[in-house]
Amino acid sequence: MADDGSTAAHGRPWADLPRELAEHMRPHLDEVADDMIEEIRTRVREYDRPGDGAYSGTLRLAVERVLHYFVDRVADPGHEAAQVADFFRAIGRGEAGEGRSLDAMQSAMRVGGVVAWRRLTEGAEHLGVSPRTLGAIGEAVMLFQDELAAAAAEGYAQAQAAVAGEMQRRRKRLIDLMFADPPATLEAIADLAAAAHWPVPRTVAAVALGRTGGEARQSALPPDILADLERRTPSLIIPDPDGPGRAKLVDRALSGSLAVVGPTVPVTEAARSFHWARKTLNLVERGVIEADGVVRSVEHMSTLILFQDEELIMSLARLRLAPLAHLRAGQQDRLAETLLAWLQSGRNANEVAMRLHVHPQTVRYRLRQLEELFGDQLLDPDLRFDLEIVLRARALLAGGAGDPLLPAAKEAVGESAEIVTFRR
């Protein structure tokens, strides 16, 4: 053996085998094939199919090809084993296509190798083969087995990758169908779901993923979750989202990602769930909704209603908050914050003070200012409702999340923020 330990680089062990050994082996190949097939059927249960003529024929074809190519290699060390390797790649692809593992085939190869080695050693005694040559024969048998096993594994992996790729393409088409407008029928969804090996659930929830803040890894997702991370808005469809333990499972899978789960809907209404998930995601990315882990649209429905038509809310704000329009931004903020707290606390000044962490006297002072600005509007329940709507929207947009609902007057330098004279 070479100093670098490489046998293939110098043609060994094949180069150490006498060429005439092949001619001694050829007349016995049919007999050896029979022995190998019988031993394989006896020791490997998966190959014991006496009533299956097609399977028996394939087994015999494989055994005979292996034996003939082995002898051809002995006769000519340079003989290419490409054809038998291709044959075993095809076997590997076939096993993957049938949903079987390679365990049975590898067991059969080991059994066949044992039978071949037994017959070779018996023949070597009659031919007076030297121990060195006998060792080379054994090494050649093991090397040949390894080559065939590697070819089968390669074919198996290729088939698995092809199947996985096709399943993923079908699942992406299924997502497209479920998000279609108008909605697809349940029958159409069920047909494509069957082809994609996706059991149709009773309910689903769509997920919209942000492109920043960490990406969801498809490998980390449970296999029953449909995923298309290459869409303009990366998307998921979660089956039976309200089932036991599903919420925690989804939270773990999407940990570290900016993810919004839409409302739970029937399968045919997945597009509606995705619509609200995207709307919610937009508000999260604008800072209107705070993202603390996975966001769920159903927990922010009132905010979604507020921002369903922002032009309309802007118009209502200009109308109802007009008494604040002539004030500077700081003054608007303090009075708007006080008025919202007053409306939310049942118009109780002491509770407003606790909410805002200011002195009750400060609250009363601001409320007098608000009464002067808004007058009888604060006595009308419908107008108070409108005010609470626009003030909630204003509070959500605070902090740079969007344009203010009401433009402010120009700030005056050095003027007191709290003591101000209001004009009717």
Tab-separated table of C-alpha atoms in Angstrom:
chain	number	residue	atom	x	y	z
A	1	MET	CA	0.000	0.000	0.000
A	2	ALA	CA	1.278	3.496	-0.782
A	3	ASP	CA	2.664	5.617	1.995
A	4	ASP	CA	-0.208	8.084	1.694
A	5	GLY	CA	-2.694	5.273	2.372
A	6	SER	CA	-4.445	5.691	-0.976
A	7	THR	CA	-5.321	2.471	-2.803
A	8	ALA	CA	-7.474	4.018	-5.517
A	9	ALA	CA	-4.679	6.299	-6.697
A	10	HIS	CA	-2.561	3.290	-7.690
A	11	GLY	CA	-5.391	1.016	-8.883
A	12	ARG	CA	-5.163	-1.205	-5.852
A	13	PRO	CA	-6.433	-3.669	-4.794
A	14	TRP	CA	-7.557	-4.458	-8.340
A	15	ALA	CA	-4.031	-4.204	-9.730
A	16	ASP	CA	-2.873	-6.924	-7.298
A	17	LEU	CA	-5.350	-9.497	-8.669
A	18	PRO	CA	-4.174	-11.982	-11.343
A	19	ARG	CA	-6.023	-11.306	-14.608
A	20	GLU	CA	-6.524	-15.040	-15.204
A	21	LEU	CA	-8.560	-15.212	-11.986
A	22	ALA	CA	-11.492	-13.707	-13.889
A	23	GLU	CA	-11.560	-16.632	-16.339
A	24	HIS	CA	-11.704	-19.102	-13.436
A	25	MET	CA	-14.636	-17.183	-11.950
A	26	ARG	CA	-16.867	-16.716	-15.029
A	27	PRO	CA	-18.103	-20.332	-15.370
A	28	HIS	CA	-19.393	-20.288	-11.777
A	29	LEU	CA	-21.288	-16.960	-11.810
A	30	ASP	CA	-24.754	-18.491	-12.268
A	31	GLU	CA	-24.155	-20.877	-9.390
A	32	VAL	CA	-22.842	-18.084	-7.156
A	33	ALA	CA	-25.860	-15.915	-8.096
A	34	ASP	CA	-28.226	-18.701	-7.024
A	35	ASP	CA	-26.423	-19.045	-3.676
A	36	MET	CA	-26.502	-15.297	-3.074
A	37	ILE	CA	-30.218	-14.966	-3.912
A	38	GLU	CA	-31.142	-17.892	-1.672
A	39	GLU	CA	-29.075	-16.508	1.230
A	40	ILE	CA	-30.496	-12.993	0.774
A	41	ARG	CA	-34.073	-14.295	0.786
A	42	THR	CA	-33.368	-16.356	3.885
A	43	ARG	CA	-31.688	-13.636	5.907
A	44	VAL	CA	-33.388	-10.438	4.662
A	45	ARG	CA	-37.140	-10.663	5.198
A	46	GLU	CA	-37.985	-7.859	2.752
A	47	TYR	CA	-36.578	-9.889	-0.142
A	48	ASP	CA	-38.536	-13.061	0.641
A	49	ARG	CA	-41.320	-12.614	-1.920
A	50	PRO	CA	-41.773	-15.984	-3.637
A	51	GLY	CA	-45.050	-14.991	-5.314
A	52	ASP	CA	-43.744	-11.712	-6.744
A	53	GLY	CA	-42.152	-12.548	-10.073
A	54	ALA	CA	-41.258	-8.962	-10.933
A	55	TYR	CA	-39.475	-8.427	-7.632
A	56	SER	CA	-37.617	-11.745	-7.951
A	57	GLY	CA	-36.552	-10.797	-11.466
A	58	THR	CA	-35.204	-7.453	-10.263
A	59	LEU	CA	-33.267	-9.155	-7.463
A	60	ARG	CA	-31.698	-11.646	-9.875
A	61	LEU	CA	-30.853	-8.889	-12.366
A	62	ALA	CA	-29.126	-6.870	-9.635
A	63	VAL	CA	-27.132	-9.849	-8.344
A	64	GLU	CA	-26.039	-10.928	-11.831
A	65	ARG	CA	-24.979	-7.424	-12.784
A	66	VAL	CA	-22.915	-7.054	-9.640
A	67	LEU	CA	-21.137	-10.376	-10.230
A	68	HIS	CA	-20.422	-9.749	-13.921
A	69	TYR	CA	-19.115	-6.243	-13.301
A	70	PHE	CA	-16.932	-7.500	-10.462
A	71	VAL	CA	-15.370	-10.143	-12.712
A	72	ASP	CA	-14.932	-7.613	-15.535
A	73	ARG	CA	-13.078	-5.388	-13.084
A	74	VAL	CA	-10.820	-8.254	-12.078
A	75	ALA	CA	-10.066	-8.932	-15.742
A	76	ASP	CA	-9.420	-5.263	-16.445
A	77	PRO	CA	-8.694	-2.974	-13.458
A	78	GLY	CA	-9.402	0.012	-15.706
A	79	HIS	CA	-12.897	-1.243	-16.537
A	80	GLU	CA	-15.468	1.438	-15.766
A	81	ALA	CA	-18.127	0.465	-13.257
A	82	ALA	CA	-20.285	3.408	-14.309
A	83	GLN	CA	-23.112	1.241	-15.602
A	84	VAL	CA	-23.499	-0.813	-12.444
A	85	ALA	CA	-23.171	2.376	-10.371
A	86	ASP	CA	-25.973	3.950	-12.441
A	87	PHE	CA	-28.018	0.802	-11.899
A	88	PHE	CA	-27.643	1.118	-8.120
A	89	ARG	CA	-28.428	4.819	-8.223
A	90	ALA	CA	-31.666	3.845	-9.946
A	91	ILE	CA	-32.314	1.268	-7.202
A	92	GLY	CA	-31.756	3.971	-4.573
A	93	ARG	CA	-34.164	6.305	-6.364
A	94	GLY	CA	-36.712	3.498	-6.581
A	95	GLU	CA	-36.507	2.738	-2.864
A	96	ALA	CA	-37.037	6.415	-2.060
A	97	GLY	CA	-39.946	6.592	-4.486
A	98	GLU	CA	-41.608	3.650	-2.744
A	99	GLY	CA	-41.125	5.279	0.643
A	100	ARG	CA	-38.694	2.617	1.877
A	101	SER	CA	-35.319	3.076	3.529
A	102	LEU	CA	-32.058	1.617	2.210
A	103	ASP	CA	-31.696	-0.692	5.218
A	104	ALA	CA	-32.968	-3.837	3.449
A	105	MET	CA	-30.841	-3.233	0.360
A	106	GLN	CA	-27.706	-2.630	2.432
A	107	SER	CA	-28.394	-5.798	4.420
A	108	ALA	CA	-28.772	-7.734	1.151
A	109	MET	CA	-25.460	-6.326	-0.089
A	110	ARG	CA	-23.694	-7.431	3.090
A	111	VAL	CA	-25.193	-10.924	2.822
A	112	GLY	CA	-24.221	-11.115	-0.840
A	113	GLY	CA	-20.686	-10.016	-0.015
A	114	VAL	CA	-20.358	-12.753	2.593
A	115	VAL	CA	-21.521	-15.400	0.085
A	116	ALA	CA	-19.175	-14.060	-2.607
A	117	TRP	CA	-16.225	-14.020	-0.231
A	118	ARG	CA	-16.996	-17.585	0.904
A	119	ARG	CA	-17.069	-18.887	-2.675
A	120	LEU	CA	-13.936	-16.956	-3.609
A	121	THR	CA	-11.941	-18.346	-0.701
A	122	GLU	CA	-13.096	-21.885	-1.545
A	123	GLY	CA	-11.959	-21.465	-5.140
A	124	ALA	CA	-8.716	-19.838	-4.089
A	125	GLU	CA	-7.666	-22.975	-2.212
A	126	HIS	CA	-7.960	-25.102	-5.390
A	127	LEU	CA	-6.014	-22.548	-7.436
A	128	GLY	CA	-3.215	-22.157	-4.915
A	129	VAL	CA	-3.775	-18.419	-4.501
A	130	SER	CA	-1.231	-16.717	-2.241
A	131	PRO	CA	-2.310	-15.048	1.030
A	132	ARG	CA	-1.386	-11.660	-0.458
A	133	THR	CA	-3.667	-12.228	-3.426
A	134	LEU	CA	-6.433	-13.560	-1.186
A	135	GLY	CA	-6.182	-10.387	0.885
A	136	ALA	CA	-6.429	-8.284	-2.270
A	137	ILE	CA	-9.553	-10.236	-3.309
A	138	GLY	CA	-11.194	-9.534	0.056
A	139	GLU	CA	-10.288	-5.861	-0.149
A	140	ALA	CA	-11.679	-5.669	-3.694
A	141	VAL	CA	-14.979	-7.217	-2.565
A	142	MET	CA	-15.353	-4.695	0.258
A	143	LEU	CA	-14.353	-1.766	-1.950
A	144	PHE	CA	-16.820	-2.802	-4.631
A	145	GLN	CA	-19.572	-3.082	-2.015
A	146	ASP	CA	-18.782	0.410	-0.765
A	147	GLU	CA	-18.950	1.829	-4.293
A	148	LEU	CA	-22.359	0.281	-4.923
A	149	ALA	CA	-23.702	1.343	-1.518
A	150	ALA	CA	-22.523	4.911	-2.166
A	151	ALA	CA	-24.211	4.919	-5.589
A	152	ALA	CA	-27.490	3.697	-4.077
A	153	ALA	CA	-27.296	6.323	-1.314
A	154	GLU	CA	-26.656	9.027	-3.907
A	155	GLY	CA	-29.686	7.972	-5.946
A	156	TYR	CA	-31.780	7.802	-2.785
A	157	ALA	CA	-30.754	11.329	-1.772
A	158	GLN	CA	-31.445	12.658	-5.271
A	159	ALA	CA	-34.939	11.177	-5.240
A	160	GLN	CA	-35.667	12.508	-1.766
A	161	ALA	CA	-34.537	15.996	-2.776
A	162	ALA	CA	-36.677	15.844	-5.931
A	163	VAL	CA	-39.723	14.674	-3.969
A	164	ALA	CA	-39.187	17.326	-1.293
A	165	GLY	CA	-38.812	20.006	-3.966
A	166	GLU	CA	-41.980	18.906	-5.754
A	167	MET	CA	-43.912	18.756	-2.476
A	168	GLN	CA	-42.725	22.265	-1.624
A	169	ARG	CA	-43.800	23.554	-5.047
A	170	ARG	CA	-47.229	21.969	-4.596
A	171	ARG	CA	-47.553	23.497	-1.138
A	172	LYS	CA	-46.675	26.938	-2.474
A	173	ARG	CA	-49.344	26.533	-5.152
A	174	LEU	CA	-51.746	25.517	-2.387
A	175	ILE	CA	-50.968	28.738	-0.480
A	176	ASP	CA	-51.553	30.752	-3.657
A	177	LEU	CA	-54.894	29.009	-4.143
A	178	MET	CA	-55.994	29.592	-0.543
A	179	PHE	CA	-55.067	33.288	-0.753
A	180	ALA	CA	-56.804	33.737	-4.108
A	181	ASP	CA	-59.473	36.348	-4.760
A	182	PRO	CA	-62.218	35.281	-5.226
A	183	PRO	CA	-61.795	32.448	-2.708
A	184	ALA	CA	-61.300	28.922	-4.033
A	185	THR	CA	-63.844	26.219	-3.347
A	186	LEU	CA	-63.256	23.639	-0.658
A	187	GLU	CA	-63.171	20.935	-3.361
A	188	ALA	CA	-60.365	22.705	-5.255
A	189	ILE	CA	-58.386	23.198	-2.046
A	190	ALA	CA	-58.874	19.559	-1.052
A	191	ASP	CA	-57.647	18.287	-4.452
A	192	LEU	CA	-54.425	20.278	-4.353
A	193	ALA	CA	-53.957	19.561	-0.644
A	194	ALA	CA	-54.091	15.819	-1.370
A	195	ALA	CA	-51.386	16.211	-4.022
A	196	ALA	CA	-49.296	18.200	-1.528
A	197	HIS	CA	-49.819	15.579	1.228
A	198	TRP	CA	-51.464	18.197	3.460
A	199	PRO	CA	-54.489	17.020	5.490
A	200	VAL	CA	-57.226	19.642	5.154
A	201	PRO	CA	-58.092	20.975	8.636
A	202	ARG	CA	-61.361	22.493	9.776
A	203	THR	CA	-59.847	25.936	10.498
A	204	VAL	CA	-56.657	27.830	9.655
A	205	ALA	CA	-54.860	31.040	10.528
A	206	ALA	CA	-52.576	32.893	8.128
A	207	VAL	CA	-49.279	34.393	9.271
A	208	ALA	CA	-47.588	37.436	7.766
A	209	LEU	CA	-43.841	37.669	8.401
A	210	GLY	CA	-41.734	40.818	8.390
A	211	ARG	CA	-38.549	40.861	6.352
A	212	THR	CA	-36.550	42.392	9.194
A	213	GLY	CA	-36.069	41.455	12.808
A	214	GLY	CA	-35.166	37.827	12.161
A	215	GLU	CA	-36.384	35.419	9.515
A	216	ALA	CA	-38.422	32.296	10.186
A	217	ARG	CA	-36.475	29.194	9.206
A	218	GLN	CA	-38.619	26.722	7.320
A	219	SER	CA	-36.714	23.801	8.850
A	220	ALA	CA	-37.849	24.949	12.313
A	221	LEU	CA	-41.521	24.910	11.387
A	222	PRO	CA	-43.777	21.916	12.137
A	223	PRO	CA	-44.354	19.868	8.951
A	224	ASP	CA	-48.094	20.572	8.857
A	225	ILE	CA	-47.566	24.342	8.549
A	226	LEU	CA	-47.636	25.562	4.952
A	227	ALA	CA	-44.865	28.054	4.232
A	228	ASP	CA	-43.818	30.329	1.400
A	229	LEU	CA	-40.976	32.544	2.594
A	230	GLU	CA	-40.315	33.894	-0.910
A	231	ARG	CA	-43.601	35.763	-1.294
A	232	ARG	CA	-43.618	39.562	-1.272
A	233	THR	CA	-44.947	39.173	2.265
A	234	PRO	CA	-43.481	35.884	3.557
A	235	SER	CA	-46.438	33.777	4.610
A	236	LEU	CA	-47.534	30.733	6.589
A	237	ILE	CA	-50.812	28.877	6.987
A	238	ILE	CA	-51.319	27.205	10.369
A	239	PRO	CA	-53.848	24.365	10.538
A	240	ASP	CA	-56.120	24.125	13.603
A	241	PRO	CA	-54.454	27.144	15.277
A	242	ASP	CA	-56.702	26.967	18.357
A	243	GLY	CA	-55.977	23.293	19.066
A	244	PRO	CA	-54.331	22.174	22.328
A	245	GLY	CA	-50.757	23.419	22.570
A	246	ARG	CA	-50.802	24.976	19.088
A	247	ALA	CA	-50.282	28.568	20.241
A	248	LYS	CA	-47.143	27.661	22.218
A	249	LEU	CA	-45.851	25.555	19.336
A	250	VAL	CA	-46.277	28.469	16.907
A	251	ASP	CA	-44.631	30.900	19.338
A	252	ARG	CA	-41.588	28.626	19.639
A	253	ALA	CA	-41.319	28.099	15.888
A	254	LEU	CA	-41.517	31.838	15.170
A	255	SER	CA	-39.310	32.960	18.055
A	256	GLY	CA	-36.995	35.727	16.894
A	257	SER	CA	-39.131	36.594	13.862
A	258	LEU	CA	-41.448	39.510	13.303
A	259	ALA	CA	-44.644	37.507	12.871
A	260	VAL	CA	-48.343	38.357	12.937
A	261	VAL	CA	-50.986	35.624	13.197
A	262	GLY	CA	-54.309	36.471	11.570
A	263	PRO	CA	-57.689	35.454	12.982
A	264	THR	CA	-58.840	31.829	12.927
A	265	VAL	CA	-61.149	31.208	9.958
A	266	PRO	CA	-62.608	28.318	7.932
A	267	VAL	CA	-60.205	26.886	5.345
A	268	THR	CA	-61.911	28.655	2.443
A	269	GLU	CA	-61.430	32.037	4.165
A	270	ALA	CA	-57.639	31.883	4.571
A	271	ALA	CA	-57.301	34.993	2.381
A	272	ARG	CA	-59.340	36.996	4.895
A	273	SER	CA	-57.069	35.875	7.741
A	274	PHE	CA	-54.018	36.849	5.691
A	275	HIS	CA	-55.558	40.254	4.877
A	276	TRP	CA	-55.840	41.101	8.566
A	277	ALA	CA	-52.425	39.635	9.359
A	278	ARG	CA	-50.847	41.941	6.756
A	279	LYS	CA	-52.830	44.949	8.029
A	280	THR	CA	-51.622	44.220	11.550
A	281	LEU	CA	-48.043	43.709	10.359
A	282	ASN	CA	-48.124	47.122	8.677
A	283	LEU	CA	-49.198	48.762	11.949
A	284	VAL	CA	-46.512	46.848	13.851
A	285	GLU	CA	-43.828	48.011	11.424
A	286	ARG	CA	-45.083	51.617	11.796
A	287	GLY	CA	-44.912	51.369	15.578
A	288	VAL	CA	-48.672	51.762	16.075
A	289	ILE	CA	-48.863	48.254	17.560
A	290	GLU	CA	-46.087	47.120	19.866
A	291	ALA	CA	-44.416	43.839	18.918
A	292	ASP	CA	-43.625	41.724	21.958
A	293	GLY	CA	-43.124	38.222	20.593
A	294	VAL	CA	-45.641	36.829	18.111
A	295	VAL	CA	-48.461	39.339	17.478
A	296	ARG	CA	-52.062	38.151	17.084
A	297	SER	CA	-54.499	40.258	15.104
A	298	VAL	CA	-57.463	39.357	17.304
A	299	GLU	CA	-55.801	41.129	20.231
A	300	HIS	CA	-55.725	44.408	18.283
A	301	MET	CA	-59.081	44.481	16.527
A	302	SER	CA	-60.079	47.909	17.857
A	303	THR	CA	-56.806	49.358	16.574
A	304	LEU	CA	-57.379	47.709	13.196
A	305	ILE	CA	-60.836	49.242	13.047
A	306	LEU	CA	-59.411	52.665	13.897
A	307	PHE	CA	-56.848	52.444	11.094
A	308	GLN	CA	-59.017	50.710	8.524
A	309	ASP	CA	-59.557	54.055	6.752
A	310	GLU	CA	-56.935	56.560	7.861
A	311	GLU	CA	-58.223	59.320	5.602
A	312	LEU	CA	-61.580	59.049	7.329
A	313	ILE	CA	-60.029	59.133	10.807
A	314	MET	CA	-57.947	62.163	9.775
A	315	SER	CA	-61.069	63.962	8.604
A	316	LEU	CA	-62.882	63.163	11.858
A	317	ALA	CA	-59.856	64.337	13.858
A	318	ARG	CA	-59.709	67.680	12.026
A	319	LEU	CA	-63.403	68.144	12.759
A	320	ARG	CA	-63.541	67.059	16.389
A	321	LEU	CA	-60.116	68.351	17.495
A	322	ALA	CA	-60.465	71.710	15.768
A	323	PRO	CA	-60.555	73.553	19.162
A	324	LEU	CA	-56.918	72.448	19.675
A	325	ALA	CA	-55.701	73.505	16.237
A	326	HIS	CA	-54.325	76.921	17.272
A	327	LEU	CA	-52.203	75.416	20.084
A	328	ARG	CA	-48.568	74.483	19.924
A	329	ALA	CA	-47.630	70.762	19.749
A	330	GLY	CA	-46.697	70.475	23.445
A	331	GLN	CA	-49.955	72.050	24.518
A	332	GLN	CA	-51.950	69.838	22.170
A	333	ASP	CA	-50.256	66.757	23.570
A	334	ARG	CA	-50.974	67.583	27.215
A	335	LEU	CA	-54.589	68.528	26.665
A	336	ALA	CA	-55.280	65.605	24.311
A	337	GLU	CA	-53.732	63.184	26.808
A	338	THR	CA	-55.807	64.666	29.635
A	339	LEU	CA	-59.040	64.625	27.643
A	340	LEU	CA	-58.553	60.965	26.609
A	341	ALA	CA	-57.823	59.922	30.199
A	342	TRP	CA	-60.897	61.865	31.366
A	343	LEU	CA	-63.129	60.113	28.838
A	344	GLN	CA	-61.698	56.678	29.707
A	345	SER	CA	-61.969	57.136	33.476
A	346	GLY	CA	-65.630	58.105	33.651
A	347	ARG	CA	-64.755	61.835	33.820
A	348	ASN	CA	-63.156	61.494	37.266
A	349	ALA	CA	-60.395	64.075	37.819
A	350	ASN	CA	-58.687	62.152	40.638
A	351	GLU	CA	-58.457	58.997	38.544
A	352	VAL	CA	-57.098	61.052	35.633
A	353	ALA	CA	-54.400	62.408	37.959
A	354	MET	CA	-53.397	58.875	38.956
A	355	ARG	CA	-53.309	57.734	35.324
A	356	LEU	CA	-51.157	60.657	34.218
A	357	HIS	CA	-49.047	60.817	37.401
A	358	VAL	CA	-49.752	64.530	37.900
A	359	HIS	CA	-51.315	66.544	40.711
A	360	PRO	CA	-55.150	66.617	40.760
A	361	GLN	CA	-55.014	70.419	40.729
A	362	THR	CA	-53.088	70.278	37.450
A	363	VAL	CA	-55.775	67.996	36.027
A	364	ARG	CA	-58.549	70.373	37.123
A	365	TYR	CA	-56.711	73.296	35.575
A	366	ARG	CA	-56.425	71.439	32.251
A	367	LEU	CA	-60.072	70.345	32.388
A	368	ARG	CA	-61.148	73.972	32.785
A	369	GLN	CA	-59.105	74.775	29.687
A	370	LEU	CA	-60.798	71.904	27.812
A	371	GLU	CA	-64.248	73.088	28.891
A	372	GLU	CA	-63.431	76.547	27.583
A	373	LEU	CA	-62.174	75.099	24.265
A	374	PHE	CA	-64.815	72.441	23.619
A	375	GLY	CA	-67.802	73.923	25.465
A	376	ASP	CA	-71.033	71.939	25.194
A	377	GLN	CA	-69.384	69.266	22.986
A	378	LEU	CA	-68.179	67.537	26.155
A	379	LEU	CA	-71.809	67.089	27.253
A	380	ASP	CA	-72.901	65.251	24.095
A	381	PRO	CA	-72.397	61.427	24.341
A	382	ASP	CA	-72.051	61.018	20.560
A	383	LEU	CA	-69.424	63.760	20.351
A	384	ARG	CA	-67.572	62.314	23.337
A	385	PHE	CA	-67.527	58.958	21.489
A	386	ASP	CA	-66.050	60.641	18.400
A	387	LEU	CA	-63.481	62.396	20.551
A	388	GLU	CA	-62.387	59.146	22.180
A	389	ILE	CA	-61.973	57.525	18.764
A	390	VAL	CA	-59.726	60.264	17.368
A	391	LEU	CA	-57.818	60.682	20.630
A	392	ARG	CA	-57.090	56.932	20.766
A	393	ALA	CA	-55.808	57.084	17.186
A	394	ARG	CA	-53.722	60.149	18.058
A	395	ALA	CA	-52.183	58.361	21.051
A	396	LEU	CA	-51.338	55.306	18.933
A	397	LEU	CA	-49.626	57.500	16.345
A	398	ALA	CA	-47.538	59.255	19.001
A	399	GLY	CA	-43.816	58.676	19.015
A	400	GLY	CA	-43.141	59.060	15.307
A	401	ALA	CA	-45.391	56.272	14.106
A	402	GLY	CA	-47.050	58.568	11.595
A	403	ASP	CA	-48.136	62.100	10.775
A	404	PRO	CA	-50.021	63.904	13.557
A	405	LEU	CA	-53.774	63.881	13.178
A	406	LEU	CA	-53.873	67.629	13.738
A	407	PRO	CA	-51.192	70.155	12.763
A	408	ALA	CA	-49.942	72.329	15.607
A	409	ALA	CA	-49.362	76.062	15.775
A	410	LYS	CA	-45.753	77.286	15.661
A	411	GLU	CA	-43.908	76.973	18.982
A	412	ALA	CA	-43.074	80.209	20.780
A	413	VAL	CA	-39.634	80.165	22.413
A	414	GLY	CA	-39.567	80.717	26.155
A	415	GLU	CA	-43.329	80.646	26.744
A	416	SER	CA	-44.651	78.640	29.663
A	417	ALA	CA	-45.864	75.201	28.606
A	418	GLU	CA	-48.653	74.983	31.180
A	419	ILE	CA	-49.851	78.579	31.714
A	420	VAL	CA	-51.388	79.776	28.505
A	421	THR	CA	-54.212	82.071	27.511
A	422	PHE	CA	-56.773	80.421	25.241
A	423	ARG	CA	-58.793	82.303	22.681
A	424	ARG	CA	-62.291	81.412	21.584
